[in-house]
Amino acid sequence: MAKQRKKQMRKRSRKKRKVSKLFISTAAFFTAAVVVVYCIYYVYFKTPYLDLIAIDIIGNEFYDNEYLKKISGIEIGEKIFSIDRSSIKEILEKEIYIKEARVLYELPNRVYIEVDERKEKYQIAYNNEFICLDDNGIVLNKYSEKSDLLTIESLTDVIYNIGDRIEFKGIDDINAVFDALEYCKTEFGSETVTKITVAEENSVIIDTEYDTKIRINLKNDLKYQINFAMEIINDRLNNNLTVASDLIDFTKGDSPVYIEDFQMEDNI
């Protein structure tokens, strides 16, 4: 009996020690947590350590730094973590020339803004105005005078709003127009295309550096038509045949039609 009582007393003693250690550990944990929270509170609210001192902006050419800082609404001196990055990103991307924006914290006291701007790449001559587009057909601006950008003329009505994608009456897929342009420049050089004219019935007329025009059907294989036309031009040049003022037309049937001394106003 005496031995059994001693065992029970030892068990109770061990349990008390465990409870005591657990209590001490828990108390230590909460004390440490309180200290950490207090330190964070003190650093954030009572010191200037996280006060914003600068906004770094890169990638901007059309907009200057001061304008972007102004529309972002960020104030020098405010706490860095009070800055709503997603809201600022949304504000910046409402600007016509900004395709995408990134807003990052640069601890301890700077904000980093990177913008990807749209570039004026084409101009549409329409109603005595020159409508500027980026490479995706987004309307960026309009001017009263012609610039050095590649010109797109139109024989059909043009529908546009600043900030939206351009539309041409009679063209089902506007992307095909820009795909044809990009393919010509990529495969044959940036000087190959001197002008492009949007015609009706899903076709465009490409003016080349050889003074030869190529009319392609936007609903058919663009690469095939362009490559075929360039082969015809090169073959004629190699055989000392003229190509200036001629038209290679892929809209008349399964095979291209070659028209010499083509006059736009008489045939379109």
XYZ file of N, CA and C in Angstrom:
804
model
N 0.835 -1.216 0.000
C 0.000 0.000 0.000
C 0.864 1.259 0.000
N 1.927 1.220 0.826
C 2.822 2.383 0.931
C 3.487 2.657 -0.404
N 3.910 1.556 -1.097
C 4.563 1.722 -2.399
C 3.594 2.328 -3.422
N 2.348 1.889 -3.372
C 1.343 2.380 -4.328
C 1.081 3.870 -4.123
N 1.038 4.298 -2.831
C 0.825 5.722 -2.540
C 1.985 6.561 -3.062
N 3.218 6.036 -2.904
C 4.389 6.784 -3.381
C 4.340 6.967 -4.902
N 3.947 5.898 -5.616
C 3.836 5.981 -7.082
C 2.809 7.032 -7.494
N 1.674 7.044 -6.792
C 0.635 8.008 -7.109
C 1.097 9.433 -6.844
N 1.846 9.603 -5.768
C 2.357 10.941 -5.428
C 3.359 11.418 -6.482
N 4.220 10.491 -6.969
C 5.202 10.853 -7.997
C 4.499 11.252 -9.306
N 3.429 10.513 -9.668
C 2.669 10.837 -10.874
C 2.046 12.223 -10.774
N 1.444 12.505 -9.571
C 0.835 13.825 -9.387
C 1.882 14.926 -9.492
N 3.062 14.672 -8.945
C 4.147 15.657 -8.976
C 4.600 15.935 -10.403
N 4.719 14.843 -11.186
C 5.134 15.025 -12.583
C 4.083 15.808 -13.368
N 2.797 15.512 -13.129
C 1.729 16.239 -13.814
C 1.764 17.724 -13.464
N 2.020 18.023 -12.200
C 2.095 19.426 -11.779
C 3.238 20.149 -12.477
N 4.387 19.434 -12.588
C 5.540 20.051 -13.258
C 5.233 20.316 -14.741
N 4.545 19.351 -15.396
C 4.179 19.525 -16.801
C 3.246 20.704 -16.987
N 2.233 20.788 -16.114
C 1.289 21.902 -16.179
C 2.006 23.223 -15.971
N 2.926 23.195 -15.009
C 3.683 24.409 -14.693
C 4.539 24.848 -15.887
N 5.213 23.870 -16.534
C 6.042 24.181 -17.711
C 5.192 24.692 -18.870
N 4.018 24.050 -19.054
C 3.124 24.471 -20.121
C 2.634 25.895 -19.896
N 2.301 26.181 -18.645
C 1.842 27.527 -18.303
C 2.937 28.556 -18.570
N 4.159 28.216 -18.152
C 5.288 29.133 -18.348
C 5.551 29.353 -19.842
N 5.506 28.245 -20.626
C 5.743 28.340 -22.073
C 4.675 29.188 -22.747
N 3.411 28.963 -22.340
C 2.311 29.731 -22.925
C 2.437 31.210 -22.583
N 2.759 31.468 -21.333
C 2.926 32.851 -20.895
C 4.071 33.518 -21.640
N 5.172 32.752 -21.822
C 6.333 33.298 -22.540
C 5.977 33.608 -23.988
N 5.199 32.716 -24.606
C 4.800 32.908 -25.996
C 3.960 34.172 -26.156
N 2.946 34.323 -25.274
C 2.082 35.491 -25.369
C 2.845 36.772 -25.047
N 3.776 36.673 -24.108
C 4.599 37.848 -23.784
C 5.431 38.268 -24.990
N 6.036 37.258 -25.650
C 6.844 37.544 -26.834
C 5.989 38.130 -27.951
N 4.779 37.577 -28.108
C 3.871 38.071 -29.155
C 3.484 39.518 -28.898
N 3.196 39.823 -27.644
C 2.843 41.196 -27.274
C 4.001 42.144 -27.561
N 5.208 41.685 -27.236
C 6.403 42.513 -27.472
C 6.587 42.773 -28.965
N 6.421 41.692 -29.770
C 6.564 41.822 -31.224
C 5.525 42.785 -31.784
N 4.266 42.608 -31.361
C 3.192 43.480 -31.841
C 3.467 44.921 -31.444
N 3.915 45.112 -30.235
C 4.224 46.465 -29.765
C 5.353 47.084 -30.590
N 6.388 46.273 -30.865
C 7.519 46.773 -31.649
C 7.079 47.173 -33.052
N 6.233 46.307 -33.665
C 5.725 46.630 -34.995
C 4.893 47.913 -34.950
N 4.017 47.990 -33.959
C 3.189 49.186 -33.792
C 4.071 50.426 -33.618
N 5.078 50.295 -32.789
C 5.931 51.448 -32.494
C 6.689 51.898 -33.740
N 7.283 50.906 -34.455
C 8.043 51.236 -35.663
C 7.142 51.859 -36.712
N 5.924 51.289 -36.881
C 5.032 51.747 -37.950
C 4.415 53.111 -37.649
N 3.967 53.306 -36.403
C 3.217 54.513 -36.087
C 4.038 55.592 -35.386
N 5.095 55.209 -34.721
C 5.813 56.176 -33.895
C 7.171 56.586 -34.456
N 7.600 55.935 -35.543
C 8.890 56.299 -36.153
C 8.667 56.585 -37.634
N 9.592 57.305 -38.272
C 9.467 57.599 -39.712
C 10.052 56.498 -40.601
N 10.359 55.336 -40.026
C 11.077 54.288 -40.755
C 10.343 53.853 -42.019
N 9.013 53.745 -41.990
C 8.230 53.289 -43.133
C 7.479 54.430 -43.821
N 7.906 55.668 -43.543
C 7.313 56.815 -44.234
C 7.871 56.898 -45.649
N 7.006 57.031 -46.639
C 7.428 57.060 -48.037
C 8.294 58.284 -48.317
N 9.453 58.045 -48.924
C 10.345 59.159 -49.256
C 10.500 59.356 -50.767
N 10.114 58.345 -51.585
C 10.313 58.495 -53.031
C 9.428 57.519 -53.812
N 9.098 57.913 -55.038
C 8.369 57.054 -55.985
C 9.251 56.891 -57.215
N 9.660 55.685 -57.509
C 10.515 55.405 -58.663
C 9.650 54.892 -59.807
N 9.764 55.520 -60.983
C 8.937 55.159 -62.137
C 9.832 54.842 -63.329
N 9.561 53.726 -64.002
C 10.302 53.390 -65.207
C 9.330 52.936 -66.303
N 9.790 52.959 -67.552
C 9.003 52.472 -68.678
C 8.153 53.523 -69.346
N 8.120 54.739 -68.793
C 7.255 55.787 -69.329
C 8.018 56.692 -70.292
N 7.418 56.917 -71.461
C 7.950 57.859 -72.432
C 6.907 58.915 -72.785
N 5.680 58.473 -72.974
C 4.615 59.419 -73.324
C 4.241 60.288 -72.125
N 4.080 59.674 -70.957
C 3.725 60.404 -69.736
C 4.983 60.730 -68.946
N 5.031 61.951 -68.383
C 6.184 62.269 -67.533
C 5.937 61.799 -66.099
N 7.014 61.744 -65.335
C 6.946 61.219 -63.971
C 5.959 61.978 -63.091
N 5.981 63.287 -63.201
C 5.140 64.093 -62.318
C 3.663 63.836 -62.569
N 3.295 63.647 -63.832
C 1.892 63.367 -64.141
C 1.462 62.031 -63.547
N 2.306 61.007 -63.704
C 1.955 59.689 -63.175
C 1.892 59.701 -61.648
N 2.790 60.440 -61.014
C 2.737 60.556 -59.556
C 1.444 61.236 -59.116
N 1.042 62.254 -59.861
C -0.167 63.003 -59.501
C -1.411 62.127 -59.597
N -1.574 61.411 -60.731
C -2.804 60.628 -60.892
C -2.820 59.397 -59.987
N -1.642 58.933 -59.561
C -1.604 57.774 -58.660
C -2.176 58.102 -57.291
N -2.089 59.387 -56.906
C -2.600 59.802 -55.603
C -1.673 59.480 -54.442
N -0.494 58.966 -54.729
C 0.458 58.630 -53.666
C 1.063 59.914 -53.109
N 1.140 59.995 -51.789
C 1.689 61.174 -51.121
C 2.989 60.823 -50.416
N 4.008 61.623 -50.663
C 5.261 61.464 -49.929
C 4.995 61.685 -48.438
N 5.524 60.807 -47.613
C 5.346 60.927 -46.171
C 4.311 59.973 -45.603
N 3.431 59.438 -46.474
C 2.448 58.486 -45.951
C 3.108 57.139 -45.710
N 2.479 56.349 -44.847
C 3.010 55.033 -44.532
C 2.935 54.123 -45.760
N 4.022 53.423 -46.016
C 4.129 52.667 -47.262
C 3.040 51.605 -47.391
N 2.682 50.952 -46.280
C 1.694 49.873 -46.361
C 0.252 50.386 -46.412
N 0.074 51.699 -46.326
C -1.267 52.264 -46.494
C -1.579 52.515 -47.966
N -0.585 52.308 -48.830
C -0.748 52.533 -50.267
C -1.400 51.303 -50.892
N -2.547 51.499 -51.534
C -3.310 50.411 -52.159
C -2.773 50.187 -53.573
N -1.937 49.185 -53.720
C -1.275 48.952 -55.011
C -2.253 48.589 -56.120
N -3.236 47.747 -55.818
C -4.184 47.320 -56.849
C -5.024 48.496 -57.348
N -5.380 49.403 -56.437
C -6.159 50.574 -56.824
C -5.342 51.502 -57.726
N -4.068 51.673 -57.387
C -3.190 52.535 -58.193
C -2.960 51.918 -59.568
N -2.770 50.608 -59.596
C -2.617 49.903 -60.879
C -3.834 50.153 -61.773
N -5.015 50.059 -61.185
C -6.253 50.269 -61.939
C -6.336 51.697 -62.469
N -5.953 52.657 -61.655
C -5.975 54.064 -62.064
C -5.022 54.296 -63.237
N -3.814 53.771 -63.134
C -2.810 53.973 -64.177
C -3.244 53.338 -65.497
N -3.843 52.162 -65.423
C -4.207 51.447 -66.643
C -5.442 52.026 -67.325
N -6.063 53.026 -66.713
C -7.141 53.756 -67.381
C -6.600 54.775 -68.372
N -5.323 55.110 -68.249
C -4.697 56.034 -69.188
C -4.554 55.364 -70.556
N -4.859 56.093 -71.617
C -4.920 55.525 -72.967
C -3.607 54.856 -73.367
N -2.506 55.484 -73.056
C -1.210 54.991 -73.541
C -0.591 53.929 -72.631
N -1.234 53.613 -71.515
C -0.663 52.608 -70.612
C -1.366 51.269 -70.826
N -0.594 50.298 -71.294
C -1.118 48.959 -71.527
C -1.179 48.177 -70.227
N -0.123 48.298 -69.414
C -0.050 47.542 -68.162
C 0.810 48.302 -67.160
N 0.482 48.179 -65.883
C 1.251 48.840 -64.820
C 1.496 47.869 -63.670
N 2.666 47.995 -63.050
C 3.003 47.223 -61.852
C 3.376 48.195 -60.745
N 2.853 47.947 -59.546
C 3.154 48.795 -58.394
C 3.700 47.899 -57.286
N 4.909 48.182 -56.843
C 5.575 47.350 -55.845
C 6.105 48.204 -54.701
N 6.153 47.581 -53.507
C 6.811 48.223 -52.371
C 8.310 47.993 -52.473
N 9.090 49.037 -52.221
C 10.537 48.906 -52.077
C 10.865 49.271 -50.624
N 10.895 48.236 -49.795
C 11.105 48.488 -48.374
C 12.491 49.076 -48.140
N 12.580 50.007 -47.163
C 11.520 50.337 -46.190
C 10.638 51.530 -46.573
N 11.022 52.326 -47.597
C 10.324 53.603 -47.731
C 10.215 54.128 -49.167
N 10.131 53.235 -50.150
C 9.978 53.666 -51.536
C 8.901 52.829 -52.239
N 8.301 53.402 -53.270
C 7.345 52.675 -54.116
C 7.911 52.654 -55.536
N 7.796 51.496 -56.161
C 8.330 51.288 -57.505
C 7.159 51.090 -58.457
N 7.093 51.899 -59.516
C 6.041 51.796 -60.526
C 6.684 51.523 -61.881
N 6.234 50.452 -62.519
C 6.720 50.127 -63.865
C 5.522 50.119 -64.812
N 5.620 50.884 -65.903
C 4.524 50.942 -66.862
C 4.993 50.431 -68.220
N 4.076 49.750 -68.892
C 4.301 49.298 -70.264
C 3.385 50.138 -71.145
N 3.972 51.067 -71.875
C 3.176 52.007 -72.651
C 2.899 51.489 -74.065
N 1.732 51.841 -74.577
C 1.426 51.602 -75.977
C 2.196 52.613 -76.824
N 2.624 52.169 -77.995
C 3.385 53.050 -78.898
C 2.565 53.327 -80.151
N 2.637 54.557 -80.626
C 1.992 54.906 -81.890
C 2.748 54.211 -83.019
N 2.059 53.352 -83.758
C 2.730 52.555 -84.786
C 2.162 52.785 -86.182
N 0.846 53.004 -86.280
C 0.209 53.236 -87.575
C -0.649 54.484 -87.494
N -0.916 55.070 -88.672
C -1.854 56.187 -88.744
C -2.858 55.919 -89.861
N -4.119 56.221 -89.584
C -5.174 56.049 -90.568
C -5.561 57.422 -91.101
N -5.442 57.588 -92.402
C -5.871 58.825 -93.039
C -7.366 58.729 -93.310
N -8.140 59.566 -92.613
C -9.606 59.458 -92.732
C -10.247 60.794 -92.381
N -11.089 61.295 -93.288
C -11.815 62.554 -93.067
C -10.886 63.700 -92.664
N -9.793 63.832 -93.378
C -8.813 64.918 -93.149
C -8.177 64.859 -91.757
N -8.208 63.688 -91.152
C -7.548 63.481 -89.863
C -6.606 62.284 -89.978
N -5.694 62.202 -89.035
C -4.774 61.068 -88.977
C -4.929 60.416 -87.608
N -5.553 59.239 -87.629
C -5.880 58.516 -86.406
C -4.716 57.582 -86.086
N -4.107 57.756 -84.919
C -2.935 56.953 -84.556
C -3.333 55.716 -83.766
N -2.720 54.585 -84.132
C -3.011 53.302 -83.503
C -1.737 52.686 -82.967
N -1.908 51.741 -82.004
C -0.771 50.914 -81.617
C -0.772 49.668 -82.500
N 0.129 48.721 -82.209
C 0.258 47.548 -83.075
C -0.904 46.578 -82.954
N -1.808 46.800 -81.986
C -3.008 45.964 -81.844
C -4.269 46.652 -82.347
N -4.101 47.817 -82.953
C -5.261 48.521 -83.485
C -6.013 49.359 -82.474
N -5.420 49.600 -81.299
C -6.064 50.468 -80.304
C -5.846 51.923 -80.702
N -6.922 52.697 -80.748
C -6.846 54.105 -81.132
C -6.258 54.907 -79.961
N -5.126 55.567 -80.211
C -4.442 56.304 -79.152
C -4.684 57.807 -79.234
N -4.773 58.319 -80.453
C -4.869 59.772 -80.608
C -5.291 60.099 -82.036
N -5.574 61.359 -82.291
C -5.813 61.802 -83.667
C -5.173 63.177 -83.846
N -4.660 63.394 -85.063
C -3.921 64.613 -85.361
C -4.419 65.208 -86.673
N -4.127 66.462 -86.861
C -4.540 67.138 -88.100
C -3.469 67.022 -89.174
N -2.249 66.628 -88.796
C -1.161 66.530 -89.756
C -0.596 65.119 -89.792
N -0.080 64.756 -90.951
C 0.492 63.427 -91.157
C 1.862 63.333 -90.514
N 2.174 62.170 -89.956
C 3.485 61.933 -89.354
C 4.262 60.916 -90.200
N 5.375 60.424 -89.672
C 6.191 59.453 -90.398
C 5.728 58.013 -90.188
N 4.650 57.819 -89.453
C 4.149 56.464 -89.218
C 3.635 55.843 -90.513
N 3.640 54.518 -90.569
C 3.078 53.815 -91.712
C 1.596 54.165 -91.833
N 1.181 54.542 -93.050
C -0.181 55.018 -93.262
C -1.108 53.901 -93.711
N -2.288 53.862 -93.095
C -3.375 52.980 -93.521
C -4.479 53.867 -94.065
N -4.819 53.666 -95.338
C -5.938 54.393 -95.915
C -7.153 53.463 -95.962
N -8.320 54.039 -96.128
C -9.526 53.220 -96.108
C -10.486 53.633 -97.211
N -10.973 52.623 -97.938
C -11.996 52.858 -98.947
C -13.385 52.580 -98.385
N -13.429 52.253 -97.113
C -14.693 51.981 -96.435
C -14.786 52.838 -95.180
N -15.916 52.844 -94.538
C -16.104 53.683 -93.350
C -15.250 53.185 -92.179
N -14.704 54.155 -91.439
C -13.896 53.854 -90.258
C -14.696 54.215 -89.009
N -14.762 53.297 -88.076
C -15.481 53.524 -86.814
C -14.451 53.494 -85.688
N -14.385 54.557 -84.898
C -13.354 54.581 -83.857
C -13.760 55.451 -82.673
N -13.216 55.087 -81.528
C -13.260 55.883 -80.302
C -11.881 55.795 -79.661
N -11.415 56.900 -79.116
C -10.118 56.892 -78.447
C -10.134 55.852 -77.330
N -9.145 54.976 -77.338
C -9.026 53.944 -76.308
C -9.623 52.608 -76.711
N -10.395 52.573 -77.815
C -10.998 51.332 -78.300
C -10.290 50.859 -79.565
N -10.573 49.638 -79.954
C -9.982 49.099 -81.176
C -10.698 49.672 -82.394
N -9.904 49.970 -83.410
C -10.440 50.524 -84.655
C -11.331 49.488 -85.349
N -12.309 49.979 -86.085
C -13.168 49.094 -86.875
C -13.297 49.656 -88.284
N -13.355 48.745 -89.264
C -13.588 49.124 -90.648
C -14.848 48.418 -91.132
N -15.734 49.165 -91.756
C -16.951 48.562 -92.290
C -16.574 47.570 -93.395
N -17.104 46.358 -93.300
C -16.828 45.345 -94.304
C -15.649 44.456 -93.981
N -14.975 44.713 -92.844
C -13.851 43.881 -92.408
C -14.290 43.102 -91.176
N -14.376 41.783 -91.313
C -14.865 40.957 -90.201
C -13.844 40.806 -89.089
N -12.576 40.658 -89.448
C -11.530 40.409 -88.457
C -10.430 41.446 -88.604
N -10.476 42.468 -87.762
C -9.487 43.545 -87.837
C -8.079 43.044 -87.547
N -7.970 41.974 -86.762
C -6.640 41.433 -86.447
C -5.896 40.998 -87.698
N -6.632 40.525 -88.706
C -5.988 40.050 -89.927
C -5.238 41.165 -90.636
N -5.743 42.391 -90.561
C -5.066 43.535 -91.185
C -3.687 43.725 -90.575
N -3.626 43.722 -89.243
C -2.357 43.949 -88.564
C -1.444 42.725 -88.632
N -2.049 41.548 -88.698
C -1.241 40.330 -88.877
C -0.517 40.363 -90.224
N -1.196 40.820 -91.251
C -0.581 40.911 -92.577
C 0.571 41.910 -92.576
N 0.361 43.043 -91.933
C 1.419 44.049 -91.833
C 2.642 43.514 -91.094
N 2.403 42.904 -89.953
C 3.503 42.392 -89.146
C 4.258 41.286 -89.869
N 3.535 40.439 -90.578
C 4.200 39.350 -91.306
C 5.096 39.914 -92.409
N 4.607 40.891 -93.149
C 5.421 41.517 -94.205
C 6.708 42.102 -93.635
N 6.584 42.808 -92.523
C 7.764 43.454 -91.941
C 8.739 42.429 -91.370
N 8.205 41.386 -90.749
C 9.066 40.367 -90.140
C 9.806 39.554 -91.190
N 9.109 39.161 -92.249
C 9.687 38.275 -93.258
C 10.486 39.001 -94.333
N 10.079 40.228 -94.669
C 10.690 40.889 -95.823
C 11.316 42.244 -95.495
N 11.275 42.647 -94.223
C 11.915 43.901 -93.826
C 10.914 45.016 -93.607
N 11.281 45.951 -92.745
C 10.368 47.027 -92.359
C 10.090 48.010 -93.488
N 10.940 48.018 -94.528
C 10.745 48.947 -95.638
C 9.863 48.371 -96.743
N 9.512 47.095 -96.638
C 8.772 46.437 -97.723
C 7.409 47.076 -97.956
N 6.666 47.319 -96.881
C 5.326 47.906 -96.999
C 5.432 49.423 -96.858
N 4.941 50.147 -97.850
C 4.967 51.608 -97.786
C 3.610 52.199 -97.422
N 2.559 51.431 -97.662
C 1.204 51.887 -97.339
C 0.278 50.682 -97.424
N -0.851 50.767 -96.729
C -1.864 49.716 -96.852
C -3.232 50.389 -96.972
N -4.052 49.858 -97.851
C -5.385 50.411 -98.061
C -6.421 49.343 -97.733
N -7.333 49.684 -96.832
C -8.404 48.761 -96.470
C -9.528 48.914 -97.480
N -9.852 47.820 -98.149
C -10.923 47.839 -99.143
C -12.148 47.120 -98.584
N -13.160 46.998 -99.394
C -14.365 46.309 -98.943
C -14.219 44.801 -99.117
N -15.202 44.080 -98.626
C -15.280 42.629 -98.787
C -14.041 41.903 -98.238
N -13.614 42.311 -97.050
C -12.529 41.625 -96.332
C -11.241 41.534 -97.150
N -10.843 42.660 -97.707
C -9.578 42.675 -98.446
C -8.794 43.941 -98.135
N -7.479 43.852 -98.321
C -6.605 45.021 -98.197
C -5.655 45.045 -99.380
N -5.190 46.248 -99.708
C -4.214 46.427 -100.779
C -2.921 46.930 -100.154
N -1.863 46.169 -100.339
C -0.569 46.499 -99.754
C 0.320 47.132 -100.821
N 0.782 48.358 -100.566
C 1.758 49.005 -101.444
C 3.154 48.588 -101.003
N 3.960 48.103 -101.941
C 5.302 47.639 -101.615
C 6.360 48.637 -102.071
N 7.571 48.416 -101.603
C 8.684 49.283 -101.975
C 9.017 49.180 -103.470
N 8.515 48.153 -104.139
C 8.753 47.982 -105.575
C 7.725 48.727 -106.412
N 6.831 49.454 -105.734
C 5.727 50.162 -106.387
C 4.725 49.174 -106.986
N 4.724 47.949 -106.456
C 3.731 46.944 -106.828
C 2.710 46.829 -105.709
N 1.447 46.694 -106.089
C 0.400 46.530 -105.088
C -0.002 45.056 -105.010
N -0.339 44.609 -103.790
C -0.804 43.243 -103.572
C -2.167 43.330 -102.892
N -3.182 42.778 -103.541
C -4.501 42.751 -102.900
C -4.731 41.349 -102.360
N -4.940 41.252 -101.049
C -5.110 39.946 -100.422
C -6.494 39.811 -99.805
N -6.942 38.582 -99.737
C -8.219 38.249 -99.108
C -7.945 37.912 -97.646
N -8.488 38.694 -96.736
C -8.208 38.527 -95.311
C -8.792 37.246 -94.737
N -9.697 36.609 -95.457
C -10.295 35.369 -94.960
C -9.488 34.134 -95.371
N -8.525 34.329 -96.266
C -7.695 33.212 -96.705
C -6.325 33.269 -96.033
N -5.466 32.328 -96.378
C -4.143 32.214 -95.767
C -3.295 33.439 -96.116
N -3.054 34.304 -95.134
C -2.325 35.553 -95.376
C -0.884 35.287 -95.800
N -0.221 34.386 -95.088
C 1.192 34.121 -95.368
C 1.375 33.572 -96.784
N 0.485 32.666 -97.172
C 0.569 32.077 -98.514
C 0.442 33.165 -99.580
N -0.539 34.047 -99.426
C -0.766 35.096 -100.424
C 0.420 36.052 -100.507
N 0.925 36.459 -99.343
C 2.044 37.405 -99.326
C 3.303 36.768 -99.916
N 3.603 35.541 -99.504
C 4.793 34.868 -100.033
C 4.688 34.646 -101.547
N 3.525 34.234 -102.000
C 3.299 33.997 -103.427
C 3.515 35.304 -104.205
N 2.956 36.385 -103.695
C 3.097 37.683 -104.367
C 4.562 38.115 -104.440
N 5.300 37.918 -103.354
C 6.711 38.311 -103.347
C 7.518 37.455 -104.320
N 7.149 36.191 -104.470
C 7.816 35.326 -105.444
C 7.569 35.831 -106.867
N 6.333 36.253 -107.142
C 6.003 36.784 -108.473
C 6.827 38.037 -108.754
N 6.902 38.913 -107.762
C 7.673 40.155 -107.932
C 9.142 39.840 -108.192
N 9.716 38.962 -107.392
C 11.135 38.622 -107.557
C 11.399 37.950 -108.907
N 10.502 37.052 -109.333
C 10.672 36.383 -110.632
C 10.658 37.396 -111.772
N 9.752 38.342 -111.698
C 9.680 39.355 -112.763
C 10.925 40.236 -112.766
N 11.394 40.604 -111.577
C 12.596 41.415 -111.503
C 13.810 40.655 -112.040
N 13.900 39.374 -111.704
C 15.028 38.559 -112.188
C 14.997 38.359 -113.700
N 13.817 38.486 -114.286
C 13.666 38.332 -115.737
C 13.537 39.679 -116.444
N 13.944 40.743 -115.729
C 13.959 42.098 -116.295
C 12.579 42.561 -116.782
N 11.557 42.126 -116.049
C 10.206 42.580 -116.351
C 9.804 43.668 -115.353
N 8.966 44.557 -115.783
C 8.549 45.646 -114.905
C 7.557 45.148 -113.852
N 7.582 45.796 -112.712
C 6.620 45.505 -111.636
C 5.955 46.781 -111.130
N 6.521 47.938 -111.482
C 5.992 49.205 -110.994
C 4.585 49.446 -111.535
N 3.723 49.945 -110.663
C 2.340 50.300 -110.998
C 1.465 49.092 -111.330
N 1.927 47.885 -110.956
C 1.149 46.680 -111.229
C 0.446 46.203 -109.953
N -0.555 45.334 -110.159
C -1.318 44.777 -109.032
C -1.334 43.260 -109.133
N -1.082 42.602 -107.988
C -1.253 41.152 -107.880
C -2.484 40.938 -107.015
N -3.550 40.405 -107.613
C -4.855 40.349 -106.955
C -5.229 38.909 -106.604
N -5.409 38.659 -105.295
C -5.785 37.327 -104.812
C -7.277 37.230 -104.490
N -8.064 38.209 -104.899
C -9.496 38.210 -104.557
C -10.388 37.822 -105.732
N -9.794 37.423 -106.850
C -10.572 37.134 -108.055
C -10.831 35.650 -108.283
N -10.290 34.809 -107.414
C -10.470 33.373 -107.618
C -9.388 32.595 -106.895
N -9.186 31.347 -107.318
C -8.215 30.487 -106.643
C -6.770 30.876 -106.945
N -6.526 31.467 -108.102
C -5.173 31.864 -108.499
C -5.077 33.384 -108.570
N -3.890 33.939 -108.293
C -3.741 35.392 -108.358
C -3.849 35.912 -109.792
N -4.385 37.108 -109.917
C -4.488 37.775 -111.213
C -3.472 38.911 -111.235
N -2.661 38.948 -112.321
C -1.647 40.003 -112.442
C -2.173 41.079 -113.380
N -2.257 42.309 -112.871
C -2.787 43.429 -113.656
C -1.682 44.474 -113.809
N -1.326 44.772 -115.037
C -0.305 45.786 -115.305
C -0.938 47.169 -115.362
N -0.128 48.168 -115.004
C -0.567 49.571 -115.016
C -1.901 49.752 -114.295
N -1.930 49.241 -113.097
C -3.153 49.293 -112.291
C -3.429 50.722 -111.816
N -4.686 51.138 -111.952
C -5.121 52.436 -111.456
C -6.200 52.217 -110.398
N -5.915 52.614 -109.180
C -6.803 52.370 -108.054
C -8.203 52.903 -108.305
N -8.294 54.142 -108.767
C -9.606 54.776 -108.903
C -10.459 54.131 -109.985
N -9.834 53.424 -110.922
C -10.594 52.806 -112.005
C -11.025 51.369 -111.707
N -10.410 50.764 -110.677
C -10.623 49.330 -110.478
C -11.177 48.952 -109.116
N -11.208 49.855 -108.152
C -11.685 49.509 -106.812
C -13.042 50.161 -106.567
